[in-house]
PDB file of C-alpha atoms in Angstrom:
ATOM      1  CA  MET A   1     100.189 -40.702 -13.146  1.00  0.00           C
ATOM      2  CA  LYS A   2      98.069 -43.357 -15.682  1.00  0.00           C
ATOM      3  CA  ALA A   3      93.843 -40.988 -15.661  1.00  0.00           C
ATOM      4  CA  VAL A   4      91.386 -43.073 -17.006  1.00  0.00           C
ATOM      5  CA  ILE A   5      88.030 -42.088 -18.473  1.00  0.00           C
ATOM      6  CA  LEU A   6      85.468 -44.090 -17.862  1.00  0.00           C
ATOM      7  CA  ASP A   7      82.095 -42.620 -19.219  1.00  0.00           C
ATOM      8  CA  ALA A   8      84.259 -40.085 -22.300  1.00  0.00           C
ATOM      9  CA  ALA A   9      80.640 -40.332 -24.071  1.00  0.00           C
ATOM     10  CA  SER A  10      78.798 -38.465 -21.455  1.00  0.00           C
ATOM     11  CA  LEU A  11      81.142 -35.144 -22.968  1.00  0.00           C
ATOM     12  CA  GLY A  12      80.081 -35.828 -26.695  1.00  0.00           C
ATOM     13  CA  ASP A  13      81.832 -36.890 -29.405  1.00  0.00           C
ATOM     14  CA  ASP A  14      82.437 -33.075 -30.705  1.00  0.00           C
ATOM     15  CA  ILE A  15      84.354 -31.784 -26.714  1.00  0.00           C
ATOM     16  CA  ASP A  16      88.325 -31.200 -26.675  1.00  0.00           C
ATOM     17  CA  LEU A  17      89.778 -33.719 -23.387  1.00  0.00           C
ATOM     18  CA  SER A  18      93.492 -32.907 -24.952  1.00  0.00           C
ATOM     19  CA  PRO A  19      93.741 -30.727 -21.699  1.00  0.00           C
ATOM     20  CA  LEU A  20      93.169 -33.211 -19.645  1.00  0.00           C
ATOM     21  CA  HIS A  21      95.773 -35.415 -21.847  1.00  0.00           C
ATOM     22  CA  ALA A  22      98.390 -32.411 -21.362  1.00  0.00           C
ATOM     23  CA  ALA A  23      97.418 -33.370 -17.439  1.00  0.00           C
ATOM     24  CA  VAL A  24      98.714 -35.807 -17.124  1.00  0.00           C
ATOM     25  CA  ASP A  25     101.958 -38.079 -17.340  1.00  0.00           C
ATOM     26  CA  HIS A  26      99.077 -40.989 -20.017  1.00  0.00           C
ATOM     27  CA  LEU A  27      95.451 -40.975 -20.026  1.00  0.00           C
ATOM     28  CA  GLU A  28      93.457 -43.757 -21.152  1.00  0.00           C
ATOM     29  CA  VAL A  29      89.798 -43.020 -22.493  1.00  0.00           C
ATOM     30  CA  HIS A  30      86.551 -45.371 -23.244  1.00  0.00           C
ATOM     31  CA  ALA A  31      83.580 -44.152 -24.463  1.00  0.00           C
ATOM     32  CA  HIS A  32      81.703 -46.671 -22.197  1.00  0.00           C
ATOM     33  CA  THR A  33      82.248 -49.152 -19.410  1.00  0.00           C
ATOM     34  CA  ALA A  34      80.681 -51.541 -18.213  1.00  0.00           C
ATOM     35  CA  VAL A  35      79.691 -52.902 -14.573  1.00  0.00           C
ATOM     36  CA  GLU A  36      82.403 -56.306 -15.082  1.00  0.00           C
ATOM     37  CA  LYS A  37      84.909 -53.190 -16.701  1.00  0.00           C
ATOM     38  CA  ARG A  38      85.681 -51.229 -13.710  1.00  0.00           C
ATOM     39  CA  GLN A  39      87.897 -53.168 -12.310  1.00  0.00           C
ATOM     40  CA  GLU A  40      90.202 -54.033 -15.386  1.00  0.00           C
ATOM     41  CA  ARG A  41      90.659 -50.875 -16.965  1.00  0.00           C
ATOM     42  CA  LEU A  42      90.893 -49.147 -13.594  1.00  0.00           C
ATOM     43  CA  GLY A  43      93.538 -51.778 -12.166  1.00  0.00           C
ATOM     44  CA  ASN A  44      96.459 -49.658 -12.478  1.00  0.00           C
ATOM     45  CA  ALA A  45      95.283 -46.197 -12.311  1.00  0.00           C
ATOM     46  CA  ASP A  46      96.483 -43.609 -10.416  1.00  0.00           C
ATOM     47  CA  ILE A  47      92.838 -40.884 -11.515  1.00  0.00           C
ATOM     48  CA  ALA A  48      90.285 -42.441 -12.786  1.00  0.00           C
ATOM     49  CA  ILE A  49      87.902 -39.539 -14.527  1.00  0.00           C
ATOM     50  CA  THR A  50      83.546 -40.648 -14.516  1.00  0.00           C
ATOM     51  CA  ASN A  51      80.668 -38.395 -14.396  1.00  0.00           C
ATOM     52  CA  LYS A  52      77.382 -41.642 -14.225  1.00  0.00           C
ATOM     53  CA  VAL A  53      79.458 -44.672 -13.872  1.00  0.00           C
ATOM     54  CA  VAL A  54      79.477 -46.519 -10.246  1.00  0.00           C
ATOM     55  CA  LEU A  55      82.876 -46.553  -7.937  1.00  0.00           C
ATOM     56  CA  ASP A  56      81.435 -48.444  -5.019  1.00  0.00           C
ATOM     57  CA  GLY A  57      83.150 -49.922  -1.935  1.00  0.00           C
ATOM     58  CA  ASP A  58      84.400 -53.416  -3.484  1.00  0.00           C
ATOM     59  CA  LEU A  59      86.006 -52.093  -6.409  1.00  0.00           C
ATOM     60  CA  LEU A  60      87.686 -49.042  -4.881  1.00  0.00           C
ATOM     61  CA  ALA A  61      89.145 -52.141  -1.947  1.00  0.00           C
ATOM     62  CA  SER A  62      89.780 -53.905  -5.060  1.00  0.00           C
ATOM     63  CA  LEU A  63      92.320 -50.895  -6.659  1.00  0.00           C
ATOM     64  CA  PRO A  64      95.026 -50.185  -3.945  1.00  0.00           C
ATOM     65  CA  ASP A  65      96.990 -47.520  -7.395  1.00  0.00           C
ATOM     66  CA  LEU A  66      93.799 -45.348  -6.931  1.00  0.00           C
ATOM     67  CA  LYS A  67      94.509 -41.908  -5.620  1.00  0.00           C
ATOM     68  CA  LEU A  68      91.892 -39.790  -6.928  1.00  0.00           C
ATOM     69  CA  ILE A  69      88.829 -39.149  -8.705  1.00  0.00           C
ATOM     70  CA  CYS A  70      88.141 -36.920 -10.431  1.00  0.00           C
ATOM     71  CA  VAL A  71      83.817 -36.829 -11.496  1.00  0.00           C
ATOM     72  CA  LEU A  72      82.638 -34.877 -14.006  1.00  0.00           C
ATOM     73  CA  ALA A  73      79.668 -33.697 -12.504  1.00  0.00           C
ATOM     74  CA  THR A  74      78.766 -32.117  -9.540  1.00  0.00           C
ATOM     75  CA  GLY A  75      76.838 -35.508  -7.701  1.00  0.00           C
ATOM     76  CA  THR A  76      79.138 -37.671  -6.366  1.00  0.00           C
ATOM     77  CA  ASN A  77      76.011 -40.219  -5.966  1.00  0.00           C
ATOM     78  CA  ASN A  78      77.408 -42.592  -8.170  1.00  0.00           C
ATOM     79  CA  ILE A  79      80.684 -42.448  -5.228  1.00  0.00           C
ATOM     80  CA  ASP A  80      81.203 -44.588  -2.460  1.00  0.00           C
ATOM     81  CA  MET A  81      82.764 -41.578  -0.294  1.00  0.00           C
ATOM     82  CA  GLU A  82      83.247 -43.226   2.758  1.00  0.00           C
ATOM     83  CA  ALA A  83      85.472 -46.896   0.950  1.00  0.00           C
ATOM     84  CA  ALA A  84      87.190 -43.245  -0.692  1.00  0.00           C
ATOM     85  CA  ARG A  85      87.920 -41.796   2.377  1.00  0.00           C
ATOM     86  CA  ASP A  86      88.749 -44.884   4.400  1.00  0.00           C
ATOM     87  CA  ARG A  87      91.346 -45.636   2.058  1.00  0.00           C
ATOM     88  CA  GLY A  88      92.394 -42.199   1.585  1.00  0.00           C
ATOM     89  CA  ILE A  89      91.278 -41.377  -2.540  1.00  0.00           C
ATOM     90  CA  GLU A  90      90.804 -38.553  -2.379  1.00  0.00           C
ATOM     91  CA  VAL A  91      87.487 -37.930  -4.991  1.00  0.00           C
ATOM     92  CA  ARG A  92      86.846 -34.333  -6.583  1.00  0.00           C
ATOM     93  CA  ASN A  93      84.060 -33.231  -8.133  1.00  0.00           C
ATOM     94  CA  VAL A  94      82.715 -29.770 -10.222  1.00  0.00           C
ATOM     95  CA  SER A  95      80.264 -26.813 -10.252  1.00  0.00           C
ATOM     96  CA  ALA A  96      78.868 -24.112 -11.750  1.00  0.00           C
ATOM     97  CA  TYR A  97      79.545 -25.372 -15.214  1.00  0.00           C
ATOM     98  CA  GLY A  98      76.842 -25.172 -16.860  1.00  0.00           C
ATOM     99  CA  THR A  99      74.822 -21.828 -14.656  1.00  0.00           C
ATOM    100  CA  ALA A 100      74.084 -20.313 -18.131  1.00  0.00           C
ATOM    101  CA  SER A 101      73.386 -23.444 -20.032  1.00  0.00           C
ATOM    102  CA  VAL A 102      70.264 -24.174 -17.398  1.00  0.00           C
ATOM    103  CA  ALA A 103      69.190 -21.474 -16.789  1.00  0.00           C
ATOM    104  CA  GLN A 104      68.558 -21.349 -20.995  1.00  0.00           C
ATOM    105  CA  HIS A 105      66.284 -23.937 -20.178  1.00  0.00           C
ATOM    106  CA  THR A 106      64.081 -22.861 -17.630  1.00  0.00           C
ATOM    107  CA  LEU A 107      63.275 -20.226 -19.257  1.00  0.00           C
ATOM    108  CA  MET A 108      62.424 -22.307 -22.209  1.00  0.00           C
ATOM    109  CA  LEU A 109      60.647 -24.342 -20.255  1.00  0.00           C
ATOM    110  CA  MET A 110      59.238 -21.567 -18.224  1.00  0.00           C
ATOM    111  CA  LEU A 111      58.286 -19.805 -21.716  1.00  0.00           C
ATOM    112  CA  ALA A 112      56.981 -22.628 -23.841  1.00  0.00           C
ATOM    113  CA  LEU A 113      54.890 -23.986 -20.947  1.00  0.00           C
ATOM    114  CA  ALA A 114      53.492 -20.003 -20.395  1.00  0.00           C
ATOM    115  CA  ASN A 115      52.688 -19.652 -24.081  1.00  0.00           C
ATOM    116  CA  ARG A 116      50.910 -23.585 -24.362  1.00  0.00           C
ATOM    117  CA  LEU A 117      53.818 -23.985 -26.890  1.00  0.00           C
ATOM    118  CA  PRO A 118      52.857 -27.680 -26.315  1.00  0.00           C
ATOM    119  CA  LEU A 119      49.352 -28.286 -27.032  1.00  0.00           C
ATOM    120  CA  TYR A 120      49.407 -25.293 -29.747  1.00  0.00           C
ATOM    121  CA  MET A 121      52.212 -27.209 -31.750  1.00  0.00           C
ATOM    122  CA  ARG A 122      49.519 -29.930 -31.697  1.00  0.00           C
ATOM    123  CA  ASP A 123      46.893 -27.884 -33.068  1.00  0.00           C
ATOM    124  CA  VAL A 124      48.213 -26.421 -35.203  1.00  0.00           C
ATOM    125  CA  ALA A 125      49.999 -30.539 -36.338  1.00  0.00           C
ATOM    126  CA  ALA A 126      46.280 -31.873 -36.602  1.00  0.00           C
ATOM    127  CA  GLY A 127      45.198 -29.478 -38.776  1.00  0.00           C
ATOM    128  CA  ARG A 128      43.328 -26.991 -36.786  1.00  0.00           C
ATOM    129  CA  TRP A 129      44.169 -24.311 -37.989  1.00  0.00           C
ATOM    130  CA  ASN A 130      43.367 -24.207 -41.032  1.00  0.00           C
ATOM    131  CA  GLU A 131      40.030 -25.877 -40.516  1.00  0.00           C
ATOM    132  CA  SER A 132      39.510 -22.550 -37.835  1.00  0.00           C
ATOM    133  CA  ALA A 133      36.688 -19.173 -38.084  1.00  0.00           C
ATOM    134  CA  LEU A 134      39.059 -17.166 -37.180  1.00  0.00           C
ATOM    135  CA  PHE A 135      42.308 -15.880 -38.301  1.00  0.00           C
ATOM    136  CA  CYS A 136      43.666 -17.325 -34.783  1.00  0.00           C
ATOM    137  CA  LEU A 137      43.458 -19.679 -32.523  1.00  0.00           C
ATOM    138  CA  LEU A 138      42.661 -19.388 -28.886  1.00  0.00           C
ATOM    139  CA  ASP A 139      41.581 -22.235 -27.238  1.00  0.00           C
ATOM    140  CA  HIS A 140      44.482 -22.882 -24.669  1.00  0.00           C
ATOM    141  CA  ARG A 141      44.925 -19.494 -22.198  1.00  0.00           C
ATOM    142  CA  THR A 142      48.430 -18.468 -22.272  1.00  0.00           C
ATOM    143  CA  LEU A 143      50.153 -16.910 -19.856  1.00  0.00           C
ATOM    144  CA  GLN A 144      52.511 -13.452 -19.723  1.00  0.00           C
ATOM    145  CA  LEU A 145      55.199 -13.536 -17.075  1.00  0.00           C
ATOM    146  CA  ALA A 146      55.530  -9.191 -16.571  1.00  0.00           C
ATOM    147  CA  ASP A 147      53.858  -9.374 -13.186  1.00  0.00           C
ATOM    148  CA  LYS A 148      53.696 -12.466 -12.791  1.00  0.00           C
ATOM    149  CA  HIS A 149      55.279 -14.085  -9.815  1.00  0.00           C
ATOM    150  CA  LEU A 150      57.874 -16.286 -10.074  1.00  0.00           C
ATOM    151  CA  VAL A 151      59.370 -18.908  -6.693  1.00  0.00           C
ATOM    152  CA  ILE A 152      62.736 -20.636  -6.747  1.00  0.00           C
ATOM    153  CA  VAL A 153      63.821 -23.031  -4.754  1.00  0.00           C
ATOM    154  CA  GLY A 154      67.416 -22.955  -4.583  1.00  0.00           C
ATOM    155  CA  HIS A 155      69.248 -19.448  -4.060  1.00  0.00           C
ATOM    156  CA  GLY A 156      73.454 -20.790  -5.488  1.00  0.00           C
ATOM    157  CA  GLU A 157      74.666 -19.824  -8.459  1.00  0.00           C
ATOM    158  CA  LEU A 158      71.511 -21.718 -10.728  1.00  0.00           C
ATOM    159  CA  GLY A 159      69.085 -20.329  -9.224  1.00  0.00           C
ATOM    160  CA  ARG A 160      69.708 -16.562  -8.936  1.00  0.00           C
ATOM    161  CA  ALA A 161      70.808 -17.305 -12.827  1.00  0.00           C
ATOM    162  CA  VAL A 162      67.741 -18.339 -13.004  1.00  0.00           C
ATOM    163  CA  SER A 163      66.100 -15.275 -11.504  1.00  0.00           C
ATOM    164  CA  ARG A 164      67.987 -12.792 -13.264  1.00  0.00           C
ATOM    165  CA  LEU A 165      66.218 -13.896 -16.866  1.00  0.00           C
ATOM    166  CA  ALA A 166      63.319 -13.965 -15.191  1.00  0.00           C
ATOM    167  CA  GLU A 167      63.477 -10.315 -13.865  1.00  0.00           C
ATOM    168  CA  ALA A 168      64.383  -9.201 -17.311  1.00  0.00           C
ATOM    169  CA  PHE A 169      60.886 -10.822 -17.677  1.00  0.00           C
ATOM    170  CA  GLY A 170      59.502  -8.510 -14.934  1.00  0.00           C
ATOM    171  CA  MET A 171      58.510 -11.091 -12.934  1.00  0.00           C
ATOM    172  CA  ARG A 172      58.283 -10.827  -9.151  1.00  0.00           C
ATOM    173  CA  VAL A 173      60.994 -13.174  -7.956  1.00  0.00           C
ATOM    174  CA  THR A 174      60.944 -14.968  -3.801  1.00  0.00           C
ATOM    175  CA  PHE A 175      62.984 -17.242  -3.090  1.00  0.00           C
ATOM    176  CA  ALA A 176      62.115 -20.191  -0.849  1.00  0.00           C
ATOM    177  CA  ALA A 177      63.390 -21.037   2.875  1.00  0.00           C
ATOM    178  CA  ARG A 178      65.470 -24.356   2.805  1.00  0.00           C
ATOM    179  CA  PRO A 179      63.607 -27.295   2.900  1.00  0.00           C
ATOM    180  CA  GLY A 180      64.039 -28.721   6.290  1.00  0.00           C
ATOM    181  CA  ASN A 181      65.778 -25.556   7.581  1.00  0.00           C
ATOM    182  CA  GLU A 182      62.619 -23.217   7.314  1.00  0.00           C
ATOM    183  CA  ALA A 183      62.425 -22.753  10.722  1.00  0.00           C
ATOM    184  CA  GLN A 184      65.989 -20.622  10.883  1.00  0.00           C
ATOM    185  CA  ASP A 185      65.640 -19.231   7.983  1.00  0.00           C
ATOM    186  CA  SER A 186      64.425 -16.469   8.104  1.00  0.00           C
ATOM    187  CA  ARG A 187      62.705 -16.448   4.043  1.00  0.00           C
ATOM    188  CA  PRO A 188      59.546 -17.507   3.763  1.00  0.00           C
ATOM    189  CA  SER A 189      58.973 -21.481   3.274  1.00  0.00           C
ATOM    190  CA  LEU A 190      57.214 -22.984   0.419  1.00  0.00           C
ATOM    191  CA  ALA A 191      53.926 -24.199   1.964  1.00  0.00           C
ATOM    192  CA  SER A 192      53.516 -20.960   2.190  1.00  0.00           C
ATOM    193  CA  LEU A 193      54.525 -19.279  -0.751  1.00  0.00           C
ATOM    194  CA  ALA A 194      52.716 -22.565  -2.958  1.00  0.00           C
ATOM    195  CA  GLY A 195      49.028 -20.593  -3.215  1.00  0.00           C
ATOM    196  CA  GLU A 196      50.540 -17.533  -4.130  1.00  0.00           C
ATOM    197  CA  LEU A 197      52.727 -18.739  -7.061  1.00  0.00           C
ATOM    198  CA  ASP A 198      52.742 -18.252 -11.034  1.00  0.00           C
ATOM    199  CA  VAL A 199      55.630 -20.658 -11.584  1.00  0.00           C
ATOM    200  CA  LEU A 200      57.637 -22.889  -9.314  1.00  0.00           C
ATOM    201  CA  SER A 201      61.584 -23.495 -10.917  1.00  0.00           C
ATOM    202  CA  LEU A 202      63.445 -25.913  -8.485  1.00  0.00           C
ATOM    203  CA  HIS A 203      67.144 -25.779  -8.098  1.00  0.00           C
ATOM    204  CA  CYS A 204      67.766 -28.000  -5.223  1.00  0.00           C
ATOM    205  CA  PRO A 205      69.671 -30.959  -4.522  1.00  0.00           C
ATOM    206  CA  LEU A 206      67.358 -33.511  -3.899  1.00  0.00           C
ATOM    207  CA  THR A 207      68.069 -34.863   0.383  1.00  0.00           C
ATOM    208  CA  ASP A 208      66.043 -36.619   2.696  1.00  0.00           C
ATOM    209  CA  GLN A 209      64.524 -33.111   2.558  1.00  0.00           C
ATOM    210  CA  THR A 210      63.376 -32.127  -0.513  1.00  0.00           C
ATOM    211  CA  ARG A 211      62.654 -35.506  -1.295  1.00  0.00           C
ATOM    212  CA  HIS A 212      58.443 -35.616  -2.733  1.00  0.00           C
ATOM    213  CA  LEU A 213      59.189 -31.858  -0.869  1.00  0.00           C
ATOM    214  CA  VAL A 214      56.272 -30.862  -3.801  1.00  0.00           C
ATOM    215  CA  ASP A 215      53.764 -33.758  -3.363  1.00  0.00           C
ATOM    216  CA  ALA A 216      49.609 -34.121  -4.301  1.00  0.00           C
ATOM    217  CA  GLU A 217      48.905 -32.508  -1.362  1.00  0.00           C
ATOM    218  CA  MET A 218      50.878 -28.924  -2.022  1.00  0.00           C
ATOM    219  CA  LEU A 219      49.725 -29.655  -5.616  1.00  0.00           C
ATOM    220  CA  THR A 220      46.416 -28.803  -4.140  1.00  0.00           C
ATOM    221  CA  ARG A 221      47.847 -25.142  -2.520  1.00  0.00           C
ATOM    222  CA  PHE A 222      48.603 -23.954  -6.030  1.00  0.00           C
ATOM    223  CA  LYS A 223      46.290 -22.081  -8.602  1.00  0.00           C
ATOM    224  CA  PRO A 224      44.807 -23.752 -11.254  1.00  0.00           C
ATOM    225  CA  GLY A 225      47.403 -21.865 -13.725  1.00  0.00           C
ATOM    226  CA  ALA A 226      50.065 -22.152 -12.468  1.00  0.00           C
ATOM    227  CA  LEU A 227      53.784 -23.867 -13.760  1.00  0.00           C
ATOM    228  CA  LEU A 228      55.894 -26.587 -11.962  1.00  0.00           C
ATOM    229  CA  ILE A 229      59.559 -26.376 -13.678  1.00  0.00           C
ATOM    230  CA  ASN A 230      62.228 -28.898 -12.766  1.00  0.00           C
ATOM    231  CA  CYS A 231      65.721 -28.185 -13.675  1.00  0.00           C
ATOM    232  CA  ALA A 232      67.607 -29.825 -10.332  1.00  0.00           C
ATOM    233  CA  ARG A 233      67.130 -34.220  -9.905  1.00  0.00           C
ATOM    234  CA  GLY A 234      64.182 -36.504 -10.546  1.00  0.00           C
ATOM    235  CA  GLY A 235      62.221 -36.824  -6.816  1.00  0.00           C
ATOM    236  CA  ILE A 236      62.257 -34.042  -5.824  1.00  0.00           C
ATOM    237  CA  ILE A 237      58.711 -34.085  -6.675  1.00  0.00           C
ATOM    238  CA  ASP A 238      55.881 -36.512  -7.132  1.00  0.00           C
ATOM    239  CA  GLU A 239      56.342 -36.697 -10.934  1.00  0.00           C
ATOM    240  CA  LYS A 240      52.674 -38.767 -10.327  1.00  0.00           C
ATOM    241  CA  ALA A 241      51.095 -36.590  -8.508  1.00  0.00           C
ATOM    242  CA  ALA A 242      52.428 -34.021 -10.960  1.00  0.00           C
ATOM    243  CA  LEU A 243      51.312 -35.901 -13.869  1.00  0.00           C
ATOM    244  CA  ASP A 244      47.599 -36.326 -12.288  1.00  0.00           C
ATOM    245  CA  ALA A 245      47.340 -32.456 -11.225  1.00  0.00           C
ATOM    246  CA  LEU A 246      47.892 -31.697 -14.869  1.00  0.00           C
ATOM    247  CA  ARG A 247      45.331 -34.082 -16.286  1.00  0.00           C
ATOM    248  CA  GLY A 248      42.954 -32.487 -13.956  1.00  0.00           C
ATOM    249  CA  GLY A 249      43.584 -29.021 -14.177  1.00  0.00           C
ATOM    250  CA  SER A 250      44.854 -28.204 -10.859  1.00  0.00           C
ATOM    251  CA  ILE A 251      48.134 -27.176 -12.269  1.00  0.00           C
ATOM    252  CA  GLY A 252      48.982 -25.615 -15.543  1.00  0.00           C
ATOM    253  CA  GLY A 253      51.694 -26.301 -17.032  1.00  0.00           C
ATOM    254  CA  LEU A 254      54.195 -29.289 -16.429  1.00  0.00           C
ATOM    255  CA  GLY A 255      58.305 -29.071 -17.402  1.00  0.00           C
ATOM    256  CA  VAL A 256      60.476 -31.616 -16.426  1.00  0.00           C
ATOM    257  CA  ASP A 257      64.470 -31.942 -17.588  1.00  0.00           C
ATOM    258  CA  SER A 258      64.882 -35.322 -15.395  1.00  0.00           C
ATOM    259  CA  LEU A 259      64.051 -38.342 -14.438  1.00  0.00           C
ATOM    260  CA  PRO A 260      64.200 -40.465 -10.776  1.00  0.00           C
ATOM    261  CA  GLU A 261      65.501 -43.394 -13.162  1.00  0.00           C
ATOM    262  CA  GLU A 262      68.003 -42.778 -15.734  1.00  0.00           C
ATOM    263  CA  PRO A 263      67.805 -43.641 -18.681  1.00  0.00           C
ATOM    264  CA  PRO A 264      63.771 -44.550 -17.648  1.00  0.00           C
ATOM    265  CA  ARG A 265      64.410 -47.799 -18.590  1.00  0.00           C
ATOM    266  CA  GLN A 266      61.186 -48.954 -18.223  1.00  0.00           C
ATOM    267  CA  GLY A 267      59.570 -45.906 -19.479  1.00  0.00           C
ATOM    268  CA  HIS A 268      57.449 -43.466 -17.114  1.00  0.00           C
ATOM    269  CA  ALA A 269      54.362 -41.671 -17.099  1.00  0.00           C
ATOM    270  CA  LEU A 270      55.904 -38.480 -18.116  1.00  0.00           C
ATOM    271  CA  ILE A 271      56.944 -39.896 -21.327  1.00  0.00           C
ATOM    272  CA  GLU A 272      53.904 -41.808 -21.614  1.00  0.00           C
ATOM    273  CA  ALA A 273      51.600 -38.487 -21.311  1.00  0.00           C
ATOM    274  CA  MET A 274      53.463 -37.076 -23.718  1.00  0.00           C
ATOM    275  CA  ASP A 275      50.612 -38.729 -26.914  1.00  0.00           C
ATOM    276  CA  GLU A 276      47.603 -36.665 -24.476  1.00  0.00           C
ATOM    277  CA  ALA A 277      46.965 -33.327 -25.178  1.00  0.00           C
ATOM    278  CA  LEU A 278      48.955 -32.163 -22.730  1.00  0.00           C
ATOM    279  CA  ASN A 279      50.684 -28.468 -22.003  1.00  0.00           C
ATOM    280  CA  LEU A 280      53.736 -30.882 -21.333  1.00  0.00           C
ATOM    281  CA  ILE A 281      57.940 -31.193 -21.459  1.00  0.00           C
ATOM    282  CA  VAL A 282      60.062 -33.415 -20.855  1.00  0.00           C
ATOM    283  CA  THR A 283      63.644 -33.169 -22.150  1.00  0.00           C
ATOM    284  CA  PRO A 284      66.031 -36.125 -22.263  1.00  0.00           C
ATOM    285  CA  HIS A 285      68.034 -34.396 -18.905  1.00  0.00           C
ATOM    286  CA  SER A 286      69.561 -32.389 -21.565  1.00  0.00           C
ATOM    287  CA  ALA A 287      69.680 -28.366 -19.424  1.00  0.00           C
ATOM    288  CA  TRP A 288      72.988 -29.119 -19.276  1.00  0.00           C
ATOM    289  CA  ILE A 289      74.466 -29.847 -22.467  1.00  0.00           C
ATOM    290  CA  SER A 290      75.543 -27.450 -23.820  1.00  0.00           C
ATOM    291  CA  PRO A 291      79.228 -27.118 -25.814  1.00  0.00           C
ATOM    292  CA  GLU A 292      80.407 -24.407 -23.780  1.00  0.00           C
ATOM    293  CA  ALA A 293      79.004 -25.935 -20.308  1.00  0.00           C
ATOM    294  CA  ARG A 294      80.718 -29.263 -21.761  1.00  0.00           C
ATOM    295  CA  ALA A 295      83.564 -27.355 -22.764  1.00  0.00           C
ATOM    296  CA  ASN A 296      83.712 -25.804 -18.435  1.00  0.00           C
ATOM    297  CA  VAL A 297      83.786 -29.498 -17.008  1.00  0.00           C
ATOM    298  CA  VAL A 298      87.191 -30.480 -19.102  1.00  0.00           C
ATOM    299  CA  SER A 299      88.642 -27.302 -18.005  1.00  0.00           C
ATOM    300  CA  LEU A 300      86.904 -27.043 -14.087  1.00  0.00           C
ATOM    301  CA  THR A 301      88.563 -30.851 -14.076  1.00  0.00           C
ATOM    302  CA  CYS A 302      91.925 -29.830 -15.343  1.00  0.00           C
ATOM    303  CA  ASP A 303      92.121 -27.559 -12.837  1.00  0.00           C
ATOM    304  CA  ASN A 304      90.982 -29.878  -9.984  1.00  0.00           C
ATOM    305  CA  LEU A 305      94.002 -32.248 -11.666  1.00  0.00           C
ATOM    306  CA  HIS A 306      96.936 -29.786 -11.309  1.00  0.00           C
ATOM    307  CA  GLN A 307      96.529 -28.823  -7.475  1.00  0.00           C
ATOM    308  CA  TRP A 308      95.922 -32.104  -6.948  1.00  0.00           C
ATOM    309  CA  LEU A 309      99.837 -32.516  -8.176  1.00  0.00           C
ATOM    310  CA  ALA A 310     100.509 -29.813  -7.118  1.00  0.00           C
ATOM    311  CA  SER A 311     100.348 -30.404  -3.457  1.00  0.00           C
ATOM    312  CA  ARG A 312     101.619 -34.269  -4.223  1.00  0.00           C
ATOM    313  CA  ALA A 313     105.080 -31.662  -5.442  1.00  0.00           C
TER     314      ALA A 313
END
């Protein structure tokens, strides 16, 4: 069996790929693969291994030897799943590889925003502490997390991990109903919780039901000091509306680890706004990147390879 990794650089150069080499007869590794190179590199491959390289229907139709696609991530939106199914190509992804890493990143955003870290760091860098009449600066009202209400959208492994960490800080946690399924869900809807939450953290997939789940109308219901955190997918919040709310003081802080287009080649309003005096943090889809999480991706992909090969024995 020949396998080809199309975008190994997405795992970083500090991750050991030897388990993948050991799992197949031959492994060809490419750091990056441009669109025009996909067919050439996969032409005689049995297995394609990819993180974000798009494998569309036309490409799959040109690869008669391809039998398996291993996705180095949970999302499979870069694969034409219907075309793969029609051609008998199995697609296997990985999940729960970065739970600890993403949960930690979420709490980092929550703590930094609660303590107005972006604003105070800006003030110190500008020399305002040096000039203060007091021993400290008191200009930005912080949020003590103990006894505050955290609402989480997404009751999967990641949402539950964030809940456990938040409870260690003394927060009260409520899971909102699954968007689009509120009538059949015993949990309260996000709309009903919006006016009472202190922090909203999103850990749900991007679907038709969750696109712009947090929009301009929803944001008008938030408390002025509420924090909004998105470590899920760009587009679950209306980023422009959230930025307007932050600038207008309708919310107290905004932290995102993803944007609708990644990388943001054309820029983005949130990135441009980082030059402003706002309680705003934008991280480059880095919540998942701990070495442990990236090593887990390799391990789980090896499991997928071994299971698939065993099923063909």
